[in-house]
């Protein structure tokens, strides 16, 4: 049985370790929030140098810097796995960053060495000791958290509080370890770790459990308070800790593509190769010429130096062989088969920039693939509203990733094309593509939002009323037609199709308001509940936004196809909302989608060919406007009878346009 003092000591040790780990986590997460998404953009930008060797050196420095900030080589490497998985970075760009990340992970140990400062009468040195400034950091940070609303100030306070808690944890551990200085049993246990195999294994196991080499090295630094930690003990434990930290990376690579898994493997190989070489060199020297200080006790600073030298020397030795290491990971894991989507993006070759017209045509091919992914996601998301299938989530995410990647890659490529000498027609194409891709990307986002609402609806077991169900089906069909018409207009340079989109989008906008109004009525009669209403409103809002972005795209198409370089597509319209052409289109879509909802007949039959026929009829009707004015009294009488309703709807549409 353990005595009370031993139990309390164990509890204090666990508390100290907990404080240390929490402080490190809080400090790292606050630093990452303060840096924001800039870290990712910098990683992408500074590792893509065209000069041989420069990209690798930048990547190494950036990996060290970013990891030094967020205090986790695992977090940096998992970020890289995501970049490579998404195709933003190549493997050869990521590997030097991995090497630098390992060096950056040694910063925590260097901070903790401040505990070795002498407790002299020098006030500056006394204040720099962790036991002195830890309470000040926590106090200042807590004060900021309590009395500020600024997000940046709160993140800064989190850094201060995290660092203070980290040092509180360290001093708590040291207080527990201090009495062990006189324990022969403890000294014997520590000396057993001077066996390289034992030392490496204990470092590996502890680090794999707590998933942080910085934390395990920090605990080892705390153990120096006992005076029983020697170089013979510390070196193998530090080596083992660097291997053990790979566990997080291995777990992070599960489910990624082969290129991303190769990033995980490169991280593992870095530490294994480093451990083998480091161990072989040190013990070869020790067992031949000997190392005089090998049995000397170490302090925090010595352990920090060992940790730094292991990672720095290994990275310097392997950096010139980044390509070789990448090839080795390829032989072990294998190469990814290039997906059709990645192959599509690869067609945007810089070599085509010398022929801008061809380069722009290639951009349109990529946008067509982007549009197919958007439409696929729309169909998946809308199907999931009533038949939720969790296995479709991965396909949704994959398509959304491709859509986002298309927007990013196309934007960058179009800027390059635009820097060339372009003809008037090509400039119109550049304008169309630049303006359209952002709208298409937003359509993709709204499709994802429909999927998220469908998931919430399924998770919360939400059901729509029968009428609500039918109304959602109607707006789904209307938006489906809008998307197909938009993509047809873009792919086939079809101005006639593009002209139909704006009145269809306005119909959908009105349909949204009608559905919301009907929901309020059902809510008052008890036919619908609040959770279902929230989901319904979220859905119809996303549908309306999709149609609105389609209308934007249609205006860019019209500007290019009709060669209207002076057309202001940002503020203009496809046609006058009071023209006979527009009214004919609007009335047609009204009969297709609004009338069934208002009359209760929700059977919607959409024949695309009928739209074409109607389009032709309304154009003929517009051309014969003058003739109609001189027609028979019977015809005039009919026009007068219909005029009141037409004008009334026209006024309503005009008001809607202004509100938009």
XYZ file of C-alpha atoms in Angstrom:
660
model
C 0.000 0.000 0.000
C 1.207 3.483 -0.866
C 1.293 6.039 1.881
C -0.633 9.302 1.757
C 2.415 11.354 0.789
C 3.128 9.135 -2.223
C -0.481 9.313 -3.430
C -0.483 13.105 -3.111
C 2.810 13.319 -4.972
C 1.403 11.256 -7.840
C -1.706 13.440 -7.979
C 0.438 16.598 -8.004
C 2.573 15.125 -10.791
C -0.513 14.336 -12.885
C -1.790 17.849 -12.216
C 1.536 19.343 -13.261
C 1.604 17.302 -16.479
C -2.013 18.297 -17.173
C -1.269 21.984 -16.672
C 1.813 21.713 -18.869
C -0.087 20.040 -21.722
C -3.074 22.381 -21.460
C -0.851 25.450 -21.372
C 1.001 24.281 -24.482
C -2.269 23.554 -26.280
C -3.828 26.908 -25.314
C -0.738 28.848 -26.331
C -0.458 27.044 -29.692
C -4.152 27.381 -30.587
C -4.175 31.083 -29.633
C -1.085 31.730 -31.744
C -2.689 29.937 -34.667
C -5.909 31.968 -34.337
C -3.920 35.199 -34.121
C -2.024 34.302 -37.291
C -5.298 33.351 -39.007
C -5.424 31.801 -42.501
C -2.280 33.729 -43.435
C -0.132 30.787 -42.338
C -1.692 28.557 -44.980
C -1.409 31.194 -47.709
C 2.234 31.828 -46.819
C 2.988 28.102 -46.835
C 1.537 27.793 -50.310
C 3.177 30.937 -51.705
C 6.713 30.645 -50.383
C 7.275 26.992 -51.220
C 6.593 27.251 -54.949
C 9.747 28.998 -56.168
C 10.742 28.100 -59.718
C 14.441 28.418 -58.864
C 15.893 25.050 -58.029
C 16.815 24.810 -54.361
C 15.284 28.142 -53.372
C 11.843 26.600 -52.811
C 13.357 23.891 -50.598
C 15.267 26.399 -48.459
C 12.211 28.649 -48.144
C 10.093 25.640 -47.277
C 12.550 24.541 -44.579
C 12.626 28.019 -43.035
C 8.879 28.396 -43.272
C 8.261 24.993 -41.691
C 10.566 25.923 -38.798
C 8.937 29.344 -38.390
C 5.303 28.212 -38.543
C 5.956 25.317 -36.153
C 7.852 27.596 -33.808
C 4.726 29.786 -33.700
C 2.057 27.121 -33.242
C 4.354 24.856 -31.171
C 3.434 21.660 -33.005
C 5.249 19.978 -35.869
C 2.321 17.541 -36.032
C -0.153 20.389 -36.670
C 2.060 21.842 -39.409
C 2.518 18.462 -41.081
C -1.207 17.668 -40.937
C -1.786 21.058 -42.596
C 0.640 19.986 -45.323
C -1.143 16.661 -45.703
C -4.330 18.643 -46.388
C -2.574 20.831 -48.980
C -1.108 17.864 -50.817
C -4.382 15.952 -50.573
C -6.174 18.919 -52.187
C -3.527 19.286 -54.884
C -2.500 22.789 -53.747
C 1.071 21.676 -53.021
C 3.207 18.952 -54.528
C 4.997 16.352 -52.437
C 8.444 17.731 -53.292
C 7.313 21.176 -52.064
C 5.975 19.723 -48.815
C 8.975 17.594 -47.763
C 11.372 20.519 -46.974
C 8.592 22.092 -44.911
C 8.340 18.815 -42.984
C 12.083 18.970 -42.256
C 11.800 22.548 -41.020
C 8.768 21.684 -38.900
C 10.849 19.202 -36.923
C 13.357 21.937 -36.116
C 10.569 24.347 -35.146
C 9.246 21.838 -32.629
C 12.345 22.436 -30.450
C 11.330 26.023 -29.575
C 9.335 24.984 -26.494
C 12.355 23.310 -24.938
C 14.410 26.463 -25.538
C 11.754 28.546 -23.751
C 11.733 26.128 -20.796
C 15.487 26.460 -20.331
C 14.767 29.848 -18.764
C 14.224 27.882 -15.578
C 18.039 27.439 -15.365
C 18.553 31.156 -14.799
C 20.379 31.867 -11.578
C 18.345 33.200 -8.660
C 20.702 36.104 -8.149
C 19.935 39.515 -6.768
C 19.592 40.790 -10.340
C 15.937 41.795 -10.589
C 15.839 41.272 -14.389
C 17.123 37.690 -14.170
C 14.821 36.976 -11.241
C 11.795 38.168 -13.230
C 12.782 35.999 -16.215
C 12.563 32.840 -14.137
C 9.360 30.902 -14.924
C 8.366 30.758 -11.266
C 8.414 34.568 -11.236
C 6.801 35.574 -14.516
C 4.253 32.718 -14.788
C 1.799 34.397 -12.360
C 2.351 37.739 -14.097
C 1.531 36.221 -17.509
C -1.619 34.537 -16.215
C -2.685 37.690 -14.382
C -2.191 39.999 -17.374
C -3.851 37.519 -19.736
C -6.844 37.017 -17.432
C -7.243 40.797 -17.054
C -7.330 41.213 -20.850
C -9.842 38.370 -21.258
C -12.160 39.919 -18.677
C -12.077 43.519 -19.875
C -11.787 43.390 -23.673
C -14.082 42.370 -26.505
C -11.462 42.451 -29.252
C -10.886 39.036 -30.813
C -7.192 39.753 -31.423
C -6.728 40.934 -27.846
C -8.395 37.754 -26.568
C -6.094 35.622 -28.735
C -3.083 37.516 -27.381
C -4.376 36.959 -23.855
C -4.707 33.247 -24.642
C -1.025 33.149 -25.577
C -0.044 34.787 -22.282
C -2.300 32.585 -20.159
C -1.168 29.454 -22.020
C 2.498 30.270 -21.513
C 1.905 31.048 -17.847
C -0.019 27.794 -17.276
C 2.735 25.883 -19.093
C 5.306 27.229 -16.629
C 3.010 26.561 -13.685
C 2.862 22.954 -14.853
C 6.646 22.813 -15.151
C 7.236 24.202 -11.650
C 4.617 21.802 -10.222
C 6.398 18.824 -11.813
C 9.757 20.053 -10.538
C 8.350 20.366 -7.003
C 7.262 16.708 -7.174
C 10.582 15.534 -8.657
C 12.773 17.489 -6.232
C 12.464 14.990 -3.289
C 13.563 12.167 -5.611
C 17.042 13.676 -5.665
C 17.928 11.550 -2.627
C 16.133 8.373 -3.717
C 18.505 5.563 -4.652
C 15.650 3.592 -6.202
C 14.856 6.433 -8.558
C 18.523 6.916 -9.433
C 18.830 3.227 -10.310
C 15.678 3.411 -12.459
C 16.996 6.413 -14.347
C 20.381 4.811 -14.892
C 18.696 1.827 -16.573
C 17.525 4.180 -19.318
C 21.139 4.822 -20.236
C 20.783 1.573 -22.186
C 20.067 2.973 -25.684
C 17.285 0.480 -26.405
C 15.449 1.135 -23.128
C 15.876 4.897 -23.404
C 14.592 5.069 -26.976
C 11.603 2.861 -26.145
C 10.556 4.884 -23.075
C 10.835 8.156 -25.043
C 8.850 6.667 -27.930
C 6.051 5.263 -25.728
C 5.573 8.390 -23.598
C 5.510 10.662 -26.649
C 3.113 8.387 -28.547
C 0.749 8.539 -25.558
C 0.796 12.312 -25.046
C 1.319 12.948 -28.802
C 3.858 15.742 -28.390
C 7.636 15.538 -28.394
C 7.747 19.068 -26.946
C 5.726 17.868 -23.957
C 7.770 14.701 -23.363
C 11.025 16.647 -23.653
C 9.535 19.227 -21.263
C 8.803 16.472 -18.726
C 12.384 15.258 -19.131
C 13.557 18.798 -18.466
C 11.487 18.780 -15.290
C 13.204 15.566 -14.214
C 16.551 17.380 -14.238
C 15.507 18.768 -10.848
C 16.389 15.347 -9.402
C 19.997 15.589 -10.595
C 19.730 11.979 -11.843
C 19.344 12.723 -15.554
C 22.654 12.343 -17.387
C 23.606 12.634 -21.046
C 23.576 8.840 -21.174
C 19.917 8.912 -20.094
C 18.731 12.008 -21.923
C 20.099 11.313 -25.426
C 18.244 8.017 -26.100
C 15.007 9.350 -24.548
C 15.111 12.437 -26.788
C 15.762 10.234 -29.826
C 12.797 8.029 -28.888
C 10.597 11.090 -28.344
C 11.258 12.233 -31.910
C 10.108 8.883 -33.264
C 7.054 8.745 -30.968
C 5.719 12.094 -32.174
C 5.048 10.506 -35.582
C 1.962 8.729 -34.196
C -0.223 11.835 -34.666
C 0.982 12.227 -38.257
C 0.326 8.587 -39.098
C -3.230 8.933 -37.775
C -3.659 12.221 -39.680
C -2.718 10.542 -42.968
C -5.399 7.854 -42.693
C -8.021 8.371 -45.377
C -5.861 10.746 -47.432
C -4.742 10.025 -50.979
C -1.397 8.385 -51.659
C 0.449 11.660 -52.153
C -0.730 12.893 -48.756
C 0.193 9.567 -47.165
C 3.658 10.025 -48.602
C 3.917 13.296 -46.636
C 3.168 11.297 -43.469
C 5.748 8.711 -44.461
C 8.390 11.368 -45.171
C 7.862 12.709 -41.626
C 8.271 9.201 -40.209
C 11.339 8.458 -42.344
C 12.933 11.758 -41.303
C 12.798 10.806 -37.641
C 13.662 7.129 -38.117
C 16.645 7.862 -40.376
C 17.718 10.641 -38.013
C 17.444 8.301 -35.021
C 19.462 5.567 -36.747
C 22.245 7.907 -37.894
C 22.342 9.915 -34.650
C 22.418 6.774 -32.518
C 25.037 5.079 -34.698
C 27.378 8.093 -34.698
C 27.095 8.883 -30.969
C 27.518 5.328 -29.741
C 30.266 4.605 -32.254
C 32.191 7.514 -30.710
C 31.256 6.486 -27.155
C 32.399 2.867 -27.541
C 35.635 3.774 -29.371
C 37.246 6.981 -28.123
C 34.705 7.613 -25.358
C 32.746 10.723 -24.326
C 34.096 12.213 -21.119
C 30.952 14.069 -20.076
C 28.611 11.146 -20.862
C 27.795 10.430 -17.189
C 27.505 14.091 -16.191
C 24.133 15.409 -15.005
C 22.263 17.614 -17.463
C 20.065 20.661 -16.950
C 17.128 22.025 -18.941
C 19.367 23.867 -21.378
C 21.431 20.752 -22.153
C 18.294 18.785 -23.007
C 17.000 21.673 -25.153
C 20.318 21.629 -27.063
C 20.198 17.851 -27.588
C 16.637 18.129 -28.889
C 17.590 20.973 -31.259
C 20.789 19.353 -32.549
C 19.043 16.074 -33.343
C 16.421 17.778 -35.518
C 18.668 20.459 -37.011
C 21.502 18.122 -38.041
C 19.064 15.531 -39.412
C 17.248 18.155 -41.483
C 20.503 19.609 -42.843
C 21.716 16.128 -43.786
C 18.469 15.120 -45.532
C 17.455 18.437 -47.174
C 19.635 17.919 -50.294
C 18.030 14.494 -50.699
C 14.395 15.679 -50.622
C 13.732 14.333 -54.117
C 15.321 10.992 -53.250
C 13.178 10.763 -50.129
C 10.088 11.582 -52.199
C 11.008 8.806 -54.645
C 11.489 6.391 -51.734
C 8.030 7.155 -50.360
C 6.658 6.529 -53.851
C 8.276 3.099 -53.968
C 6.909 2.194 -50.535
C 3.355 3.534 -50.899
C 3.016 3.737 -54.669
C 1.850 6.511 -56.961
C -1.665 7.910 -57.109
C -3.553 7.396 -60.295
C -4.208 10.895 -61.589
C -7.926 11.590 -61.257
C -9.875 12.978 -64.189
C -10.423 16.188 -62.205
C -6.737 16.721 -61.491
C -5.943 15.906 -65.104
C -8.478 18.544 -66.151
C -6.761 21.235 -64.081
C -3.375 20.126 -65.403
C -4.505 21.158 -68.893
C -4.141 24.818 -67.842
C -0.538 24.766 -68.952
C 1.576 27.929 -68.963
C 2.823 26.923 -72.398
C -0.634 27.800 -73.771
C -0.248 31.415 -72.659
C 1.559 32.196 -75.907
C -1.715 31.451 -77.681
C -4.293 33.236 -75.484
C -7.329 32.164 -77.519
C -6.468 28.494 -77.025
C -5.680 29.098 -73.350
C -9.100 30.718 -72.877
C -10.802 27.848 -74.664
C -9.065 25.493 -72.262
C -10.367 27.596 -69.376
C -13.896 27.120 -70.698
C -13.375 23.342 -70.779
C -12.330 23.433 -67.124
C -15.354 25.583 -66.239
C -17.561 23.000 -67.968
C -16.089 20.341 -65.669
C -16.633 22.705 -62.739
C -20.277 23.115 -63.787
C -20.751 19.337 -63.968
C -19.420 18.988 -60.423
C -21.790 21.749 -59.254
C -24.799 20.093 -60.887
C -23.822 16.700 -59.453
C -23.642 18.247 -55.980
C -27.009 19.917 -56.508
C -28.637 16.600 -57.371
C -26.957 14.807 -54.443
C -27.853 17.561 -51.954
C -31.502 17.839 -53.044
C -31.934 14.045 -53.047
C -30.601 13.984 -49.474
C -33.364 16.306 -48.259
C -35.799 13.390 -48.155
C -33.498 10.381 -48.552
C -30.410 11.168 -46.496
C -27.419 8.980 -47.362
C -24.276 9.571 -45.231
C -22.172 7.701 -47.797
C -22.754 10.602 -50.209
C -21.054 13.110 -47.905
C -17.580 12.171 -49.159
C -18.626 12.729 -52.786
C -20.127 16.106 -51.880
C -16.916 17.177 -50.135
C -14.744 15.885 -52.981
C -16.752 17.781 -55.589
C -16.763 20.934 -53.448
C -12.986 20.681 -53.072
C -12.676 20.419 -56.857
C -14.999 23.404 -57.360
C -12.966 25.530 -54.932
C -9.745 24.408 -56.567
C -11.117 25.305 -60.011
C -11.992 28.801 -58.820
C -8.508 29.307 -57.357
C -6.575 27.825 -60.289
C -8.703 29.502 -62.963
C -8.427 32.922 -61.306
C -4.642 32.686 -61.192
C -4.468 31.388 -64.772
C -6.810 34.046 -66.177
C -4.663 36.762 -64.610
C -1.695 35.336 -66.521
C -3.714 35.245 -69.754
C -4.868 38.817 -69.195
C -1.265 39.989 -69.029
C -0.844 39.015 -72.699
C -1.841 41.111 -75.698
C -5.481 40.188 -76.295
C -7.973 40.864 -79.056
C -11.313 42.516 -78.284
C -13.095 39.138 -78.374
C -10.549 37.575 -76.055
C -10.908 40.440 -73.595
C -14.654 39.790 -73.484
C -13.969 36.097 -72.778
C -11.545 37.045 -69.982
C -14.197 39.322 -68.466
C -16.853 36.603 -68.710
C -14.674 33.940 -67.107
C -13.307 36.150 -64.324
C -16.800 37.282 -63.352
C -18.504 33.903 -63.803
C -16.171 31.649 -61.818
C -16.829 33.469 -58.540
C -20.589 33.104 -59.090
C -20.163 29.424 -59.933
C -18.084 28.866 -56.809
C -20.800 30.511 -54.701
C -23.409 28.257 -56.342
C -21.276 25.319 -55.206
C -21.247 26.706 -51.654
C -25.052 26.986 -51.620
C -25.335 23.386 -52.861
C -23.190 22.351 -49.898
C -25.451 24.378 -47.597
C -28.451 22.438 -48.895
C -26.557 19.251 -48.004
C -25.837 20.567 -44.490
C -29.521 21.454 -43.968
C -30.471 17.975 -45.211
C -28.087 16.451 -42.645
C -29.535 18.559 -39.816
C -33.053 17.668 -40.959
C -32.163 13.979 -40.808
C -30.263 14.218 -37.486
C -33.120 16.101 -35.808
C -35.793 13.924 -37.446
C -37.508 16.970 -38.962
C -40.427 16.418 -41.349
C -42.157 18.916 -43.621
C -45.900 19.116 -43.941
C -47.422 17.668 -47.120
C -47.818 21.127 -48.663
C -44.328 22.181 -47.556
C -42.944 19.012 -49.138
C -44.646 19.771 -52.461
C -43.509 23.402 -52.438
C -39.892 22.371 -51.865
C -40.172 19.900 -54.736
C -41.415 22.720 -56.957
C -38.550 25.091 -56.176
C -36.062 22.203 -56.562
C -37.363 21.630 -60.099
C -37.288 25.347 -60.889
C -33.671 25.738 -59.767
C -32.728 22.523 -61.561
C -34.031 24.071 -64.800
C -32.133 27.291 -64.038
C -28.842 25.444 -63.583
C -29.242 23.351 -66.728
C -30.209 26.406 -68.774
C -27.250 28.392 -67.423
C -24.727 25.657 -68.121
C -26.162 25.094 -71.604
C -25.917 28.830 -72.329
C -22.294 28.934 -71.191
C -21.125 25.767 -72.914
C -22.862 26.431 -76.245
C -22.639 30.253 -76.337
C -26.433 30.259 -76.386
C -27.689 33.821 -75.891
C -31.323 32.726 -76.304
C -30.933 30.394 -73.347
C -29.122 33.080 -71.334
C -32.009 35.544 -71.839
C -34.433 33.059 -70.227
C -32.480 32.850 -66.964
C -33.218 36.262 -65.437
C -37.052 35.999 -65.538
C -36.732 32.421 -64.268
C -34.564 33.643 -61.383
C -37.128 36.336 -60.594
C -39.864 33.712 -60.595
C -37.844 31.662 -58.101
C -37.377 34.749 -55.928
C -41.140 35.249 -55.839
C -41.626 31.512 -55.272
C -39.354 31.760 -52.225
C -41.490 34.540 -50.739
C -44.693 32.587 -51.400
C -43.297 29.468 -49.711
C -42.189 31.497 -46.695
C -45.626 33.143 -46.523
C -47.381 29.762 -46.730
C -45.127 28.450 -43.961
C -46.208 31.302 -41.655
C -49.835 30.427 -42.361
C -49.195 26.740 -41.609
C -47.351 27.730 -38.436
C -50.401 29.669 -37.254
C -52.728 26.725 -37.921
C -50.358 24.221 -36.288
C -49.674 22.300 -39.522
C -45.941 23.039 -39.321
C -43.399 23.306 -36.492
C -40.617 25.817 -35.855
C -37.671 23.388 -36.499
C -39.175 22.409 -39.845
C -39.731 26.071 -40.648
C -36.098 26.961 -39.960
C -34.935 24.178 -42.274
C -37.465 25.213 -44.921
C -36.368 28.860 -44.874
C -32.685 27.873 -45.037
C -33.395 25.686 -48.053
C -35.460 28.159 -50.068
C -32.922 30.914 -49.324
C -30.135 28.750 -50.767
C -32.293 27.933 -53.799
C -32.996 31.627 -54.409
C -29.299 32.517 -54.096
C -28.358 29.804 -56.610
C -30.844 31.249 -59.106
C -29.544 34.773 -58.452
C -25.940 33.726 -59.184
C -27.155 31.958 -62.351
C -28.740 35.254 -63.430
C -25.388 36.984 -62.905
C -23.645 34.395 -65.079
C -26.274 34.839 -67.796
C -25.489 38.545 -68.054
C -21.763 37.816 -68.559
C -22.684 35.340 -71.299
C -24.939 37.849 -73.056
C -22.242 40.525 -72.935
C -19.728 38.254 -74.670
C -21.954 36.379 -77.124
C -23.671 39.555 -78.350
C -20.299 41.364 -78.312
C -21.587 44.198 -76.118
C -18.334 45.542 -74.710
C -20.169 48.587 -73.289
C -22.839 46.476 -71.550
C -22.728 46.927 -67.761
C -23.534 43.393 -66.657
C -23.021 44.346 -63.002
C -26.032 46.674 -63.018
C -27.828 45.900 -66.273
C -30.471 43.311 -67.202
C -30.882 40.782 -69.980
C -33.976 42.638 -71.195
C -36.396 45.315 -70.083
C -38.733 43.828 -67.484
C -41.595 45.699 -69.143
C -40.865 44.386 -72.629
C -43.245 41.911 -74.215
C -40.382 39.432 -74.490
C -39.665 39.526 -70.752
C -43.350 39.391 -69.821
C -43.934 36.375 -72.033
C -41.057 34.533 -70.384
C -42.122 35.525 -66.893
C -45.741 34.481 -67.483
C -44.565 31.158 -68.841
C -42.462 30.431 -65.746
C -45.238 31.746 -63.545
C -47.610 29.201 -65.046
C -45.020 26.461 -64.558
C -44.031 27.161 -60.955
C -46.126 29.841 -59.235
C -49.646 28.993 -60.378
C -49.547 25.348 -59.201
C -48.413 26.515 -55.754
C -51.074 29.210 -55.521
C -53.896 26.985 -56.847
C -52.841 23.865 -54.950
C -52.022 21.855 -58.096
C -48.367 21.049 -57.434
C -47.863 18.668 -60.334
C -44.954 20.259 -62.197
C -44.167 19.026 -65.690
C -41.215 20.712 -67.347
C -40.527 20.216 -71.021
C -37.345 22.034 -72.091
C -38.507 22.011 -75.700
C -41.647 23.885 -74.710
C -39.438 26.668 -73.376
C -37.716 26.880 -76.750
C -41.077 26.969 -78.515
C -42.377 29.585 -76.118
C -39.237 31.618 -76.671
C -39.861 31.576 -80.419
C -43.524 32.507 -79.989
C -42.742 35.485 -77.735
C -40.096 36.783 -80.170
C -42.616 36.691 -83.008
C -45.083 38.384 -80.710
C -42.571 41.184 -80.033
C -41.924 41.742 -83.761
C -45.641 42.075 -84.450
C -46.291 44.664 -81.738
C -46.928 47.415 -84.297
C -49.274 45.263 -86.330
C -51.291 44.448 -83.215
C -52.014 48.129 -82.631
C -53.959 48.290 -85.900
C -55.716 44.936 -85.524
C -59.444 44.329 -85.175
C -61.590 45.681 -82.308
C -61.987 42.148 -80.994
C -58.227 41.760 -80.570
C -57.982 45.255 -79.068
C -60.711 44.376 -76.619
C -58.837 41.257 -75.511
C -55.652 43.249 -74.963
C -57.520 45.799 -72.880
C -59.059 43.033 -70.772
C -55.641 41.514 -70.062
C -53.832 44.822 -69.615
C -54.898 45.378 -66.010
C -53.464 42.075 -64.843
C -50.294 42.501 -66.913
C -49.660 46.043 -65.657
C -50.314 44.961 -62.098
C -47.717 42.179 -62.363
C -45.338 44.531 -64.145
C -45.553 47.026 -61.277
C -44.933 44.252 -58.798
C -41.889 43.073 -60.763
C -40.566 46.618 -60.989
C -40.812 46.916 -57.218
C -39.000 43.576 -56.823
C -36.208 44.779 -59.103
C -35.718 47.891 -57.008
C -35.625 45.872 -53.818
C -32.925 43.669 -55.271
